[in-house]
Coordinates of C-alpha atoms and ligand atoms in Angstrom, one line a residue:
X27 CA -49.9 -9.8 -7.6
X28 CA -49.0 -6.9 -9.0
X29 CA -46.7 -6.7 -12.5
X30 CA -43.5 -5.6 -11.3
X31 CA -44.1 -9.1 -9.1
X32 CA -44.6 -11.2 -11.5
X33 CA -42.3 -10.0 -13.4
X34 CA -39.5 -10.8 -11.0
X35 CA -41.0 -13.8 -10.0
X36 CA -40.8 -15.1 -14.0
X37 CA -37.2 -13.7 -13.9
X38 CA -36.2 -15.9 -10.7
X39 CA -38.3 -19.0 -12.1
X40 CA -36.6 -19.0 -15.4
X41 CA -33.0 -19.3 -14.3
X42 CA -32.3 -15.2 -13.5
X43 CA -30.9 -14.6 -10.0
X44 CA -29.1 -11.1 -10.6
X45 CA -30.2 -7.9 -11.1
X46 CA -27.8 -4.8 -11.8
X47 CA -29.6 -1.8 -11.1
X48 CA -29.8 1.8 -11.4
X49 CA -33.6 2.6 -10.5
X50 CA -35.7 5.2 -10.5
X51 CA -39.6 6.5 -9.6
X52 CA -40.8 4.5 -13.2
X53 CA -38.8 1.1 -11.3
X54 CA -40.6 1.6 -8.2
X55 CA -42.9 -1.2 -7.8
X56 CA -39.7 -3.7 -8.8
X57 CA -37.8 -1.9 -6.4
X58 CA -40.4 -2.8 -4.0
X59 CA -40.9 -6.4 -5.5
X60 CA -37.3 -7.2 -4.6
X61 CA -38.2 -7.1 -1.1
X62 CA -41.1 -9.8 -1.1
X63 CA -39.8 -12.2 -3.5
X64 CA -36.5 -14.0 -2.9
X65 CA -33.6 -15.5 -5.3
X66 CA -33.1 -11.9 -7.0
X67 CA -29.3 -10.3 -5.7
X68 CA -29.8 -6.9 -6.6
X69 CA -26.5 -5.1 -7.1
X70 CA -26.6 -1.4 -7.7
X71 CA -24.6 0.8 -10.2
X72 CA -24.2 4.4 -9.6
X73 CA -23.6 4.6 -12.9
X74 CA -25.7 2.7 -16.0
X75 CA -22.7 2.0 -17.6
X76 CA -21.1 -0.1 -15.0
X77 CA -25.1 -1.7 -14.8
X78 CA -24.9 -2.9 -18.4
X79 CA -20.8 -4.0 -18.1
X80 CA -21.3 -5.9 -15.2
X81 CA -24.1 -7.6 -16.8
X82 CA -21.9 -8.2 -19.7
X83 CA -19.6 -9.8 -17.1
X84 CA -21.7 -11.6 -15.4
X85 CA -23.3 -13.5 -18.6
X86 CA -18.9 -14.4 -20.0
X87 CA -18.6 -16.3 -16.7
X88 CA -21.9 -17.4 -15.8
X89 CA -22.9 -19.2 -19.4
X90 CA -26.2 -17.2 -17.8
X91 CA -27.9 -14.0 -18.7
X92 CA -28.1 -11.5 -15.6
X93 CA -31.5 -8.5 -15.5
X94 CA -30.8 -5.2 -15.5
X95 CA -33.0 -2.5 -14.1
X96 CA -32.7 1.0 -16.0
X97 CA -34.5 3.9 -15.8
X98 CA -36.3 5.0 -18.9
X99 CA -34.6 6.4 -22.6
X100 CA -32.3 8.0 -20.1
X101 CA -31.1 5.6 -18.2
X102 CA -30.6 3.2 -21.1
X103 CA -29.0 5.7 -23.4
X104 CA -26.3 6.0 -20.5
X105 CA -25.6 2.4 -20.2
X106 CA -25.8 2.2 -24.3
X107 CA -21.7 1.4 -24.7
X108 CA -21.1 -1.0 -22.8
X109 CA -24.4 -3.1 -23.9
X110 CA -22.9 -2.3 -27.4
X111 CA -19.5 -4.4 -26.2
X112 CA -22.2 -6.9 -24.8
X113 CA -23.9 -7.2 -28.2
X114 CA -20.6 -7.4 -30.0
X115 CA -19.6 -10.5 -27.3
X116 CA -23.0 -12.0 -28.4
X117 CA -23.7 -12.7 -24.5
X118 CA -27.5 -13.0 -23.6
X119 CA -28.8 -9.8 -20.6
X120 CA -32.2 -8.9 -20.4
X121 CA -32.8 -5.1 -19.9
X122 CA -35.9 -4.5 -17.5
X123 CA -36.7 -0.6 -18.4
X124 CA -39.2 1.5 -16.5
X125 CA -41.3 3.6 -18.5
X126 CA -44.1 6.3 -17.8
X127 CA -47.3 5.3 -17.5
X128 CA -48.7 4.5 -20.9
X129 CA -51.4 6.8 -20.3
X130 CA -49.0 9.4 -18.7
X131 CA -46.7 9.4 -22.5
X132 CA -49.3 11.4 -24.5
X133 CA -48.5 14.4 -21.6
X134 CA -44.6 14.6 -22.6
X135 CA -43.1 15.0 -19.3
X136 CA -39.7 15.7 -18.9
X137 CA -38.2 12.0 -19.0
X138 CA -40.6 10.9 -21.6
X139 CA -38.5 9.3 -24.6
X140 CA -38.5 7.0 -27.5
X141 CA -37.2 4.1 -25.1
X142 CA -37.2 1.5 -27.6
X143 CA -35.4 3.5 -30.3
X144 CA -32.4 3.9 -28.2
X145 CA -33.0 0.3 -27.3
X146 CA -33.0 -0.7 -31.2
X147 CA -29.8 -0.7 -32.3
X148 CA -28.3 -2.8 -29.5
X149 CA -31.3 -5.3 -28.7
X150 CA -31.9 -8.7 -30.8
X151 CA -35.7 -8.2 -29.5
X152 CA -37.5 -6.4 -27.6
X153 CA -40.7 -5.4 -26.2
X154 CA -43.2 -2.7 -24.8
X155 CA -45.3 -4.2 -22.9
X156 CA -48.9 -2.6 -22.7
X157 CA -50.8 -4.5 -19.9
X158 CA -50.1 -5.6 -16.3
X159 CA -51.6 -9.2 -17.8
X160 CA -48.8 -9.5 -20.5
X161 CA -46.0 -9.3 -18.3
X162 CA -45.3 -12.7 -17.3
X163 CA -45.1 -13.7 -20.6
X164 CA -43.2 -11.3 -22.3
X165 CA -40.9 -11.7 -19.0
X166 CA -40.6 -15.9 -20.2
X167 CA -40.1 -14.7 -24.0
X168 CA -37.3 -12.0 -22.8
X169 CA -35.2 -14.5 -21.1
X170 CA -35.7 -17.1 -24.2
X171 CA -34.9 -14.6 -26.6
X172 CA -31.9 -13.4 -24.6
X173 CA -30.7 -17.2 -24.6
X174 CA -29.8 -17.2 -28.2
X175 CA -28.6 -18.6 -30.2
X176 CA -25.7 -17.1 -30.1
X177 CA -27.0 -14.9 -27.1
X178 CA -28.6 -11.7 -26.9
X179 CA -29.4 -8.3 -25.4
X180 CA -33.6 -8.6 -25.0
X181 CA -34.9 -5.5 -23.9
X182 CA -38.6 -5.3 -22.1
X183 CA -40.0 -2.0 -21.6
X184 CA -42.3 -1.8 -18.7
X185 CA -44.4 1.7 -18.1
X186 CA -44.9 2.5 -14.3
X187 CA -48.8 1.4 -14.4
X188 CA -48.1 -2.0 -15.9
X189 CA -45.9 -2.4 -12.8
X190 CA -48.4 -1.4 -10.5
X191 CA -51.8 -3.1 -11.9
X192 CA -52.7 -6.4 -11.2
X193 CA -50.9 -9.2 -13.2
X194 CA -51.0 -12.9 -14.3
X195 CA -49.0 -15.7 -12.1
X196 CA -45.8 -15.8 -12.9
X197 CA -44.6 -17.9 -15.1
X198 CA -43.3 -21.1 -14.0
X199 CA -42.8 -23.8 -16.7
X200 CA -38.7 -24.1 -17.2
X201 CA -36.6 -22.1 -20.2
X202 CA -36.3 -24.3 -23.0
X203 CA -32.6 -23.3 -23.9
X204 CA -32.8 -22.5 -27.9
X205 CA -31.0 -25.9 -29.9
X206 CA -27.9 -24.1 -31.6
X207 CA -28.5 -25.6 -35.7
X208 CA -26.0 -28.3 -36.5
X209 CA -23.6 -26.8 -39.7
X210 CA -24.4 -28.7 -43.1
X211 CA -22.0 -31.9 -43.3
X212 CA -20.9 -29.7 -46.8
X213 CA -19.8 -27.2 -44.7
X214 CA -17.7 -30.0 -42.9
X215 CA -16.8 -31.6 -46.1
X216 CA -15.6 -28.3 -47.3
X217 CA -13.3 -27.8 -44.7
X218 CA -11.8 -31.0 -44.4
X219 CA -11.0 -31.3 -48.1
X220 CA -9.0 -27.8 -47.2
X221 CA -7.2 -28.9 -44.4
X222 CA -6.5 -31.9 -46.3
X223 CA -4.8 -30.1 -49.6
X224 CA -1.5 -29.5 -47.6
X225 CA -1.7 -25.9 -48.9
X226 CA -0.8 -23.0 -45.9
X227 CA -4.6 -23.3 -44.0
X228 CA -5.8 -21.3 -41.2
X229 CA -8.3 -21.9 -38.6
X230 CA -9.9 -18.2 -37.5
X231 CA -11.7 -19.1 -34.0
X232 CA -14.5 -17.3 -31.9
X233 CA -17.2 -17.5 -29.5
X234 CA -17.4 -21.2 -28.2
X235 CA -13.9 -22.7 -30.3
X236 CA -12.0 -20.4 -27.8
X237 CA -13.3 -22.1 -24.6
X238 CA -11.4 -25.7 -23.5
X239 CA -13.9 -28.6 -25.5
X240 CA -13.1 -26.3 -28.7
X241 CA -9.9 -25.4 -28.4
X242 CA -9.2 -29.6 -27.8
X243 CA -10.9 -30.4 -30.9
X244 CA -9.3 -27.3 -32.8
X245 CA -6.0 -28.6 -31.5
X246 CA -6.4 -31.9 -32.7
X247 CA -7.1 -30.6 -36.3
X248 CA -4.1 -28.6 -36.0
X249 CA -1.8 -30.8 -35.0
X250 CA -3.1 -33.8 -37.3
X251 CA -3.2 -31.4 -40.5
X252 CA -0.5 -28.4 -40.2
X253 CA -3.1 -25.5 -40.1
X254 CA -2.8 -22.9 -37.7
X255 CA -4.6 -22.1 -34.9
X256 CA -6.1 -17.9 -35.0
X257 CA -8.0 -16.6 -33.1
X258 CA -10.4 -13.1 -33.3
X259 CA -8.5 -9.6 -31.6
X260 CA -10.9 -8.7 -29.0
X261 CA -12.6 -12.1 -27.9
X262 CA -15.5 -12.8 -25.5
X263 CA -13.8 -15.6 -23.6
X264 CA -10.5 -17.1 -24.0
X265 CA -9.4 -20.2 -22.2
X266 CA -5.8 -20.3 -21.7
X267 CA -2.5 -20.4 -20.0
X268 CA -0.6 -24.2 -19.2
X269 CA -1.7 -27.5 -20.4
X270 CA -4.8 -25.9 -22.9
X271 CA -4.5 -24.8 -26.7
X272 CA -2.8 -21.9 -27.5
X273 CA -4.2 -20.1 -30.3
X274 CA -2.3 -16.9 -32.2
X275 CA -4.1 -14.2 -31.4
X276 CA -5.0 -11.5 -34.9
X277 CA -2.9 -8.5 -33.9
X278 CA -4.8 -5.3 -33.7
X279 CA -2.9 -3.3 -36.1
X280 CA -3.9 -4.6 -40.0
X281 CA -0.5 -4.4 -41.6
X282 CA 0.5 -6.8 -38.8
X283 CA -2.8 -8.5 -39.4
X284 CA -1.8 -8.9 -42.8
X285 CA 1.6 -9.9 -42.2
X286 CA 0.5 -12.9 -40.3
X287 CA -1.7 -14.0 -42.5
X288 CA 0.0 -13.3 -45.9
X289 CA 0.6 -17.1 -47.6
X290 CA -2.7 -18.5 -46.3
X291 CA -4.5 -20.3 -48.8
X292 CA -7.4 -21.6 -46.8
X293 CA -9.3 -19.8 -44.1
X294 CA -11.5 -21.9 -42.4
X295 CA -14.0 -19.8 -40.3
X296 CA -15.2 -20.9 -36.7
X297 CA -17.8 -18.9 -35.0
X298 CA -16.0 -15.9 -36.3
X299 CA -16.2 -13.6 -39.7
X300 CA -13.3 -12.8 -42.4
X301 CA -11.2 -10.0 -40.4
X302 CA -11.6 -6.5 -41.3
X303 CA -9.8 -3.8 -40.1
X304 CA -10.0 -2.5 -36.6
X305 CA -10.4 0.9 -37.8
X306 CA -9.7 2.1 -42.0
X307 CA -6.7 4.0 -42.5
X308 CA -5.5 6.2 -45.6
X309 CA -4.1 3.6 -48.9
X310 CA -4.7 0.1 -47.0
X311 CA -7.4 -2.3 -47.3
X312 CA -10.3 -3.0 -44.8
X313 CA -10.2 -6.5 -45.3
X314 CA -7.5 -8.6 -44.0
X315 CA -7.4 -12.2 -45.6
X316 CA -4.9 -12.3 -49.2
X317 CA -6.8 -11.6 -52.1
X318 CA -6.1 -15.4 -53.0
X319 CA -7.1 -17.2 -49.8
X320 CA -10.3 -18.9 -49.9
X321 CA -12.9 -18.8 -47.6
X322 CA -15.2 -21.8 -46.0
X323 CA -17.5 -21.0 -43.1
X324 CA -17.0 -23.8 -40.8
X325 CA -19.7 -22.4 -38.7
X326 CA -21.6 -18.7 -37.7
X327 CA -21.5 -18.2 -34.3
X328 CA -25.1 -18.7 -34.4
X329 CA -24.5 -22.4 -35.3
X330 CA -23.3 -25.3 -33.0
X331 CA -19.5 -24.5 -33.2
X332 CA -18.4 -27.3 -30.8
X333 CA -20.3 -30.4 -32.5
X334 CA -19.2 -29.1 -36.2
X335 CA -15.3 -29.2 -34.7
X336 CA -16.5 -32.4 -33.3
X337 CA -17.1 -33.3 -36.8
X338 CA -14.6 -31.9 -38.6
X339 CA -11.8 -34.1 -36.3
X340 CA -13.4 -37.3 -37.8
X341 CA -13.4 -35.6 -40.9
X342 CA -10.0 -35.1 -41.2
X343 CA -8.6 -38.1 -39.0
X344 CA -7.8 -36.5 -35.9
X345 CA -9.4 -38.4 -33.0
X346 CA -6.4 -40.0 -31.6
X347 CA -4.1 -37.2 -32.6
X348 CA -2.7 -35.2 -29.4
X349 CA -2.7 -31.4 -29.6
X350 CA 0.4 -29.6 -29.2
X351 CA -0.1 -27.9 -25.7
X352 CA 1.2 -24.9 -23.8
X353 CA 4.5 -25.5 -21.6
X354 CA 3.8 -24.0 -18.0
X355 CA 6.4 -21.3 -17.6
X356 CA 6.8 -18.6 -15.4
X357 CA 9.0 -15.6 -15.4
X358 CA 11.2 -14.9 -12.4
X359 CA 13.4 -12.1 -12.8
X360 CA 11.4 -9.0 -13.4
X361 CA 13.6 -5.4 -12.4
X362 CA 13.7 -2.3 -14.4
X363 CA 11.9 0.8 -14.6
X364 CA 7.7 0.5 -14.4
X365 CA 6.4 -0.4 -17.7
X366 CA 3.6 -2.3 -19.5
X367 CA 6.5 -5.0 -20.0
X368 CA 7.4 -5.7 -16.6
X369 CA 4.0 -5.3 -15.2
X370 CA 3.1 -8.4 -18.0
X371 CA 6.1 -10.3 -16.6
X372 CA 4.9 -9.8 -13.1
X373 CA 1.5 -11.0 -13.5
X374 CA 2.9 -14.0 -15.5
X375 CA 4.7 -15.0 -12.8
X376 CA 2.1 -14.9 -10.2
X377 CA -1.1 -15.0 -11.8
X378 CA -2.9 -17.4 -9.9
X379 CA -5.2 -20.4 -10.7
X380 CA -8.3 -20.3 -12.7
X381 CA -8.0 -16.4 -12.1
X382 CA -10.1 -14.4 -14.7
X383 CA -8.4 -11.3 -16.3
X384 CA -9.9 -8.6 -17.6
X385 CA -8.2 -7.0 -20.4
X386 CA -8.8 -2.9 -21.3
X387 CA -4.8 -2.3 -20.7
X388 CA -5.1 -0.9 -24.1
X389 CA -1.9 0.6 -25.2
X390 CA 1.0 -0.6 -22.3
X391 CA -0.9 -4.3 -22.6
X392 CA 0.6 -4.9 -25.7
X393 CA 3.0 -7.9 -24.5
X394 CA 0.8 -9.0 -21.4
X395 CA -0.7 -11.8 -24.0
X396 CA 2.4 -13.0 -24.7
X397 CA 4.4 -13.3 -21.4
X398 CA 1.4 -14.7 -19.5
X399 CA 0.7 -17.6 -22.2
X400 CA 2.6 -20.2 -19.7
X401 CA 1.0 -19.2 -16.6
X402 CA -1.5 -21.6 -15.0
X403 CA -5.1 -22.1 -16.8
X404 CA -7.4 -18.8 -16.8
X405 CA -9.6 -17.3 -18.5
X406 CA -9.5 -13.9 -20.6
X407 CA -12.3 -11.4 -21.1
X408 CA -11.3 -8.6 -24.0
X409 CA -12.8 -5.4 -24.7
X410 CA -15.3 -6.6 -27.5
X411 CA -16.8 -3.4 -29.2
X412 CA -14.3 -1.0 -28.8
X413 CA -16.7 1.6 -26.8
X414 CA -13.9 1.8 -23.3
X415 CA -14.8 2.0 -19.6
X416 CA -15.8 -1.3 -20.1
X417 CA -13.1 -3.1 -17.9
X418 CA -14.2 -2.1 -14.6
X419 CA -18.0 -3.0 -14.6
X420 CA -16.5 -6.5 -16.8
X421 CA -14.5 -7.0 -13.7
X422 CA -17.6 -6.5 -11.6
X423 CA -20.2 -8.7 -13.0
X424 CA -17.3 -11.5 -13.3
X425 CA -16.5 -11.6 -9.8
X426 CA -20.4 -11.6 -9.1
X427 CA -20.4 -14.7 -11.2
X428 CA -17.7 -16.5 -9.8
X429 CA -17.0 -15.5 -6.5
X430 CA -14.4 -18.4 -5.4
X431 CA -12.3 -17.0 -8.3
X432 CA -9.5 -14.1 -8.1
X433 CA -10.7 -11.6 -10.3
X434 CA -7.6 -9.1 -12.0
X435 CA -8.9 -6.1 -14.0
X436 CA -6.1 -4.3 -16.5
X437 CA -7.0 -1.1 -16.7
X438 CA -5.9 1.4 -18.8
X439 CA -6.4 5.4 -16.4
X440 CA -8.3 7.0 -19.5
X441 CA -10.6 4.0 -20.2
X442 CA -11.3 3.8 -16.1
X443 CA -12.4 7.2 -15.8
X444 CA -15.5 6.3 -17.7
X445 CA -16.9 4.1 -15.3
X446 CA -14.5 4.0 -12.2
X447 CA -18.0 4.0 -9.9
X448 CA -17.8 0.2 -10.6
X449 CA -14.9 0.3 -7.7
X450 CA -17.4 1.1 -5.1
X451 CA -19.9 -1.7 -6.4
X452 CA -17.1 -4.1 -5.9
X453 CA -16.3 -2.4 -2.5
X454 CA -19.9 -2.8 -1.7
X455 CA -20.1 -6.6 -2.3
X456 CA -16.9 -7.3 -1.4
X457 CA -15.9 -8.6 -4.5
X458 CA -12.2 -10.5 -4.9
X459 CA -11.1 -8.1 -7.7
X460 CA -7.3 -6.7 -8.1
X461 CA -6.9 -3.5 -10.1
X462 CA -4.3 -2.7 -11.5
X463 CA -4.4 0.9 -13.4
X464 CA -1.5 2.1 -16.0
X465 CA -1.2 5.7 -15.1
X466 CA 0.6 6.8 -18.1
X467 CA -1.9 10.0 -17.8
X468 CA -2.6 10.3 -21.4
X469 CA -4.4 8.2 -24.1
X470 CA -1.4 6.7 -25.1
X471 CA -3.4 4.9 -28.2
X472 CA -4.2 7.9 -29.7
X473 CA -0.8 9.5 -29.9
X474 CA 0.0 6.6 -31.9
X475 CA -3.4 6.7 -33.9
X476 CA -2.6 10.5 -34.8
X477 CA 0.6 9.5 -37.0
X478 CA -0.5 6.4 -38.2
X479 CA -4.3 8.3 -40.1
X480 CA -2.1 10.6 -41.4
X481 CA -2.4 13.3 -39.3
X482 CA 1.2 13.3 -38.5
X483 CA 2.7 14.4 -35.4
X484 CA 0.3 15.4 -32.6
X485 CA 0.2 19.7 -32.4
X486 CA 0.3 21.6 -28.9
X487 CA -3.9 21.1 -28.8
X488 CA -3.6 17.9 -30.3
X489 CA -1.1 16.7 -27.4
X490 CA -3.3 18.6 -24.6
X491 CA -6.4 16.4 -26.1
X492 CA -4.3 13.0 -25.2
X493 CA -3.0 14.5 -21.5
X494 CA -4.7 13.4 -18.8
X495 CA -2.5 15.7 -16.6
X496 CA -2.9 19.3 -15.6
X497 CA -4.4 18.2 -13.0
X498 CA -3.0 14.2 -12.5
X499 CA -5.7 11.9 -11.1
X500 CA -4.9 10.5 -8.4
X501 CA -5.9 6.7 -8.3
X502 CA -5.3 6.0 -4.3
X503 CA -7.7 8.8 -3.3
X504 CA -10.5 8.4 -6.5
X505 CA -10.2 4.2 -5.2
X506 CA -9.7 4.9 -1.4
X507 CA -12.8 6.9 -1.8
X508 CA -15.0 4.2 -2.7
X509 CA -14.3 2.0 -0.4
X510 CA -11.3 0.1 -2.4
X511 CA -7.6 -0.5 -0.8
X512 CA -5.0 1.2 -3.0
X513 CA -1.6 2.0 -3.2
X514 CA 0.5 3.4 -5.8
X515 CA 3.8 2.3 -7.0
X516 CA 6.6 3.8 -9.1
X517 CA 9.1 0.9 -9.8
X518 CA 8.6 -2.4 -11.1
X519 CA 10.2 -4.3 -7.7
X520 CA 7.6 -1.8 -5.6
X521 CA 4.8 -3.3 -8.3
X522 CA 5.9 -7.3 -8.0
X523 CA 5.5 -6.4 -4.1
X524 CA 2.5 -4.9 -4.4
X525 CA 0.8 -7.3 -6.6
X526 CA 1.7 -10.2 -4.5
X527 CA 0.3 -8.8 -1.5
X528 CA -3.1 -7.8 -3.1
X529 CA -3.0 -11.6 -4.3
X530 CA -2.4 -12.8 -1.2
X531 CA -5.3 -10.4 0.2
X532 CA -9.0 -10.8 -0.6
X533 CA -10.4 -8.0 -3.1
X534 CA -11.2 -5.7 -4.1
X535 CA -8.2 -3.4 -4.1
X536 CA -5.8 -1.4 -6.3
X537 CA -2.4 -1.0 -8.0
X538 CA -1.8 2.8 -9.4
X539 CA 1.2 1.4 -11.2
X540 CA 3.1 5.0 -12.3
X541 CA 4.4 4.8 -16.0
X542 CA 6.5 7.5 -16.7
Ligands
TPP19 C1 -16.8 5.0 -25.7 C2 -15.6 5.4 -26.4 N1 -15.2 6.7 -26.3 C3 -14.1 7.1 -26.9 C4 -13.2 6.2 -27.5 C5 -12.0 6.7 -28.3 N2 -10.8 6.2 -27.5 C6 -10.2 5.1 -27.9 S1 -8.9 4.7 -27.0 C7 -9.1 6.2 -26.1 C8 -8.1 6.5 -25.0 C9 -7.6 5.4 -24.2 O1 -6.7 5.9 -23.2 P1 -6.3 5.0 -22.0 O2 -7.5 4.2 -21.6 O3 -5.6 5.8 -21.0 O4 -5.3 4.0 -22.7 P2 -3.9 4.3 -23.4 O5 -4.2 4.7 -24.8 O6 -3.2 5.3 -22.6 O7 -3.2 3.0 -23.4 C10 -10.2 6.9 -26.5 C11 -10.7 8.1 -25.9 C12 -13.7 4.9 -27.5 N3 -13.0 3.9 -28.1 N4 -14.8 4.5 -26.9

């Protein structure tokens, strides 16, 4: 068996049953591989970034990491963003990149690159393999590593003759999921004795806290002490909507960071870190949390989050207390002209069950939080780095992971451009995924930055930089052109209609909703 065999083979033994590809000559013999050894759905990207997004997608809903095949420094560098959101959601993917030859490097051919210095800054480990034999093994250590804890990009290069020579068996002996370390009980102590002083006490939550078991416990503490419930601004995966928690989210803008948090006394940190400003601007702080608010680390999103809340309810008292939940409401009127607003109101009101929503509505998202906290339990996947053209391949891998689940990707039109080849992956698999694209032609986000650096009101170039006019995408012909269903709508009666036929309908398909 050759390596790029028993690589697979290791990958499908320990657990790994995707693949997102983009391949070239150097991925060859996996390329091949894929055909004689089963378990591995290979799902191609035309595009590396919507390969690394999807995989980021994949591993939010799956609790699993997915491969990824990329083709040397390349192909990696291209899909580099969106595993920098991945890294930032501290989700586990394991990067399978081709390589020359190893004696082939030395010649410098065109492709030849520093593959594991682009790989560096985004990878928690990472290795170059050198021999067909050490494949199987570095394959078993890639997927442990990419496990955690928290989770992990791991990143195994593999030149082109270590794929091709003759290998070990593959491995077969079963991934020993990494323990997550229990916190200290001083940590627990700590934070007890501040819920416990009746002084204005916050609870910042991340990572695991924001899924149902943590959100119960976090509840209980809530309710049985008087601290509130925050959670992070851009979050891996938030579990929401009627009958859960509901947890504040940190707005994005620090002044109203600051606002919300000015009187807090006690910050208690769950698998999250003291806020810090989204971005600096000119005379206010980075840091977020009043100069005279102390901080206790609960627990580092490294540690076991869920049994040090378990620990902190008995702590305080709180295992028969009842959490305050969300009331189930749903809008019903929603009329007016087509804005970020309405469309909000209109996905609150139909948003159906257990649905997953996928969140790069950037600037006209700003209420969709908000109006769809009553609607029936989903879950929420945010931008988590910052780098956009992250929301389509998100939506992707998603729907790959759960494919009995509606899928609903808010999409902002500038972010989309980035990566909009994911639509004809999801056309492809035939993947239950509503779009729904704010055509406001312009980064909208970055008028508003403009003013509020400094910079004061955008100039004639500054404007042109933030139109996305001149000529105006079209969203029904880019969508219709890959294979997705799409329709574009200028009103928000024409959007309500829209939406709840393409709910109705399985995916994929696509809402240009028309902001003016
Ligand atoms: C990879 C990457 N490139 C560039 C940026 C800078 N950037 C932030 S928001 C934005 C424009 C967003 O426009 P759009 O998606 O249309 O949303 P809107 O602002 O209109 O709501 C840009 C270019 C970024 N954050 N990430």
């Amino acid at each position: 068996m050759n390596g790029a065999e028993s690589l697979l083979r290791t990958l499908v033994n320990g657990g790994v049953n995707v693949c997102f590809t983009n391949p070239g000559t150097s991925e060859m013999q996996f390329v091949a591989a894929a055909d004689r050894v089963p378990g591995m759905r290979c799902v191609l990207g035309l595009f590396e970034g919507v390969v690394t997004g999807a995989a980021d997608g994949y591993a939010r809903m799956a609790n699993n990491p997915a491969s990824t095949l990329m083709h040397l420094g390349s192909g990696l560098a291209n899909g580099l963003a969106n595993l920098h959101n991945a890294m930032r959601a501290r989700v586990p993917i394991i990067n399978i990149i081709g390589d020359h030859a190893t004696y082939h490097r030395k010649f410098d051919a065109p492709l030849q690159s520093d593959v594991a210095a682009y790989a560096r800054p985004v990878s928690g480990w990472i290795r170059d393999v050198a021999t067909a034999a050490e494949i199987p093994e570095a394959t078993y250590d890639a997927i442990t590593a990419a496990l955690g804890p928290p989770g992990q990009i791991a990143t195994l290069i593999v030149p082109a003759d270590c794929s091709w020579n003759e290998s070990e068996d593959p491995i077969t002996d079963p991934v020993l999921v990494p323990d997550f370390e229990r916190v200290s009980q001083d940590a627990v102590t700590a934070a007890a004795t501040a819920l416990k002083s009746g002084q204005p006490t916050v609870l910042l939550l991340s990572g695991y806290a924001l899924r149902e078991k943590g959100l119960e416990l976090s509840g209980r503490i809530a309710a049985a002490t008087g601290a509130r419930l925050l959670c992070d601004t851009f979050n891996t995966r938030l579990q929401r909507g009627a009958g859960r928690v509901p947890v504040e989210r940190l707005p994005y803008f620090p002044e109203r960071a600051m606002e919300l948090l000015a009187g807090t006394r006690h910050m208690i940190i769950v698998g999250s870190r003291p806020p810090v400003g989204f971005f600096a601007y000119p005379g206010s702080p980075s840091e977020l949390t009043p100069q005279d608010c102390a901080v206790h680390v609960l627990a580092r999103p490294d540690q076991h989050i869920v049994d040090a809340l378990k620990r902190l309810v008995a702590a305080v008292g709180a295992e028969k207390t009842e959490p305050v939940r969300q009331p189930a409401q749903r809008p019903i009127q929603i009329q007016g002209p087509l804005n970020g607003d309405n469309i909000a109101l209109s996905l609150a009101s139909m948003l159906p069950e257990q649905a997953i929503v996928v969140d790069e509505s950037i600037s006209d998202g700003f209420t969709v939080l908000p109006r769809t906290a009553g609607a029936p339990p989903h879950d929420w996947l945010f931008i988590t780095g910052g780098a956009i053209g992250q929301g389509m391949p998100m939506a992707t891998g998603a729907a790959i992971a759960c494919p009995d689940r509606k899928v609903i990707n808010l999409q902002a039109d500038g972010s989309a451009m980035y990566t909009l080849q994911s639509l004809w992956t999801q056309a492809r698999e035939s993947l239950d995924i509503t779009t729904i694209i704010y055509a406001n032609r312009r980064y909208r986000i970055l008028e508003i930055e403009h003013e509020r650096v400094g910079a004061g009101a955008p100039g004639p170039k500054a404007r042109d930089m933030f139109s996305l006019s001149r000529p105006n995408l079209d969203w029904v012909k880019l969508s219709e052109g890959m294979g997705v269903p799409a329709r574009r709508v200028h009103s928000a009666e024409a959007f309500h209609r829209q939406l709840a036929a393409y709910l109705r309908e399985p995916g994929p398909n696509l809402i240009e909703a028309w902001i003016d």
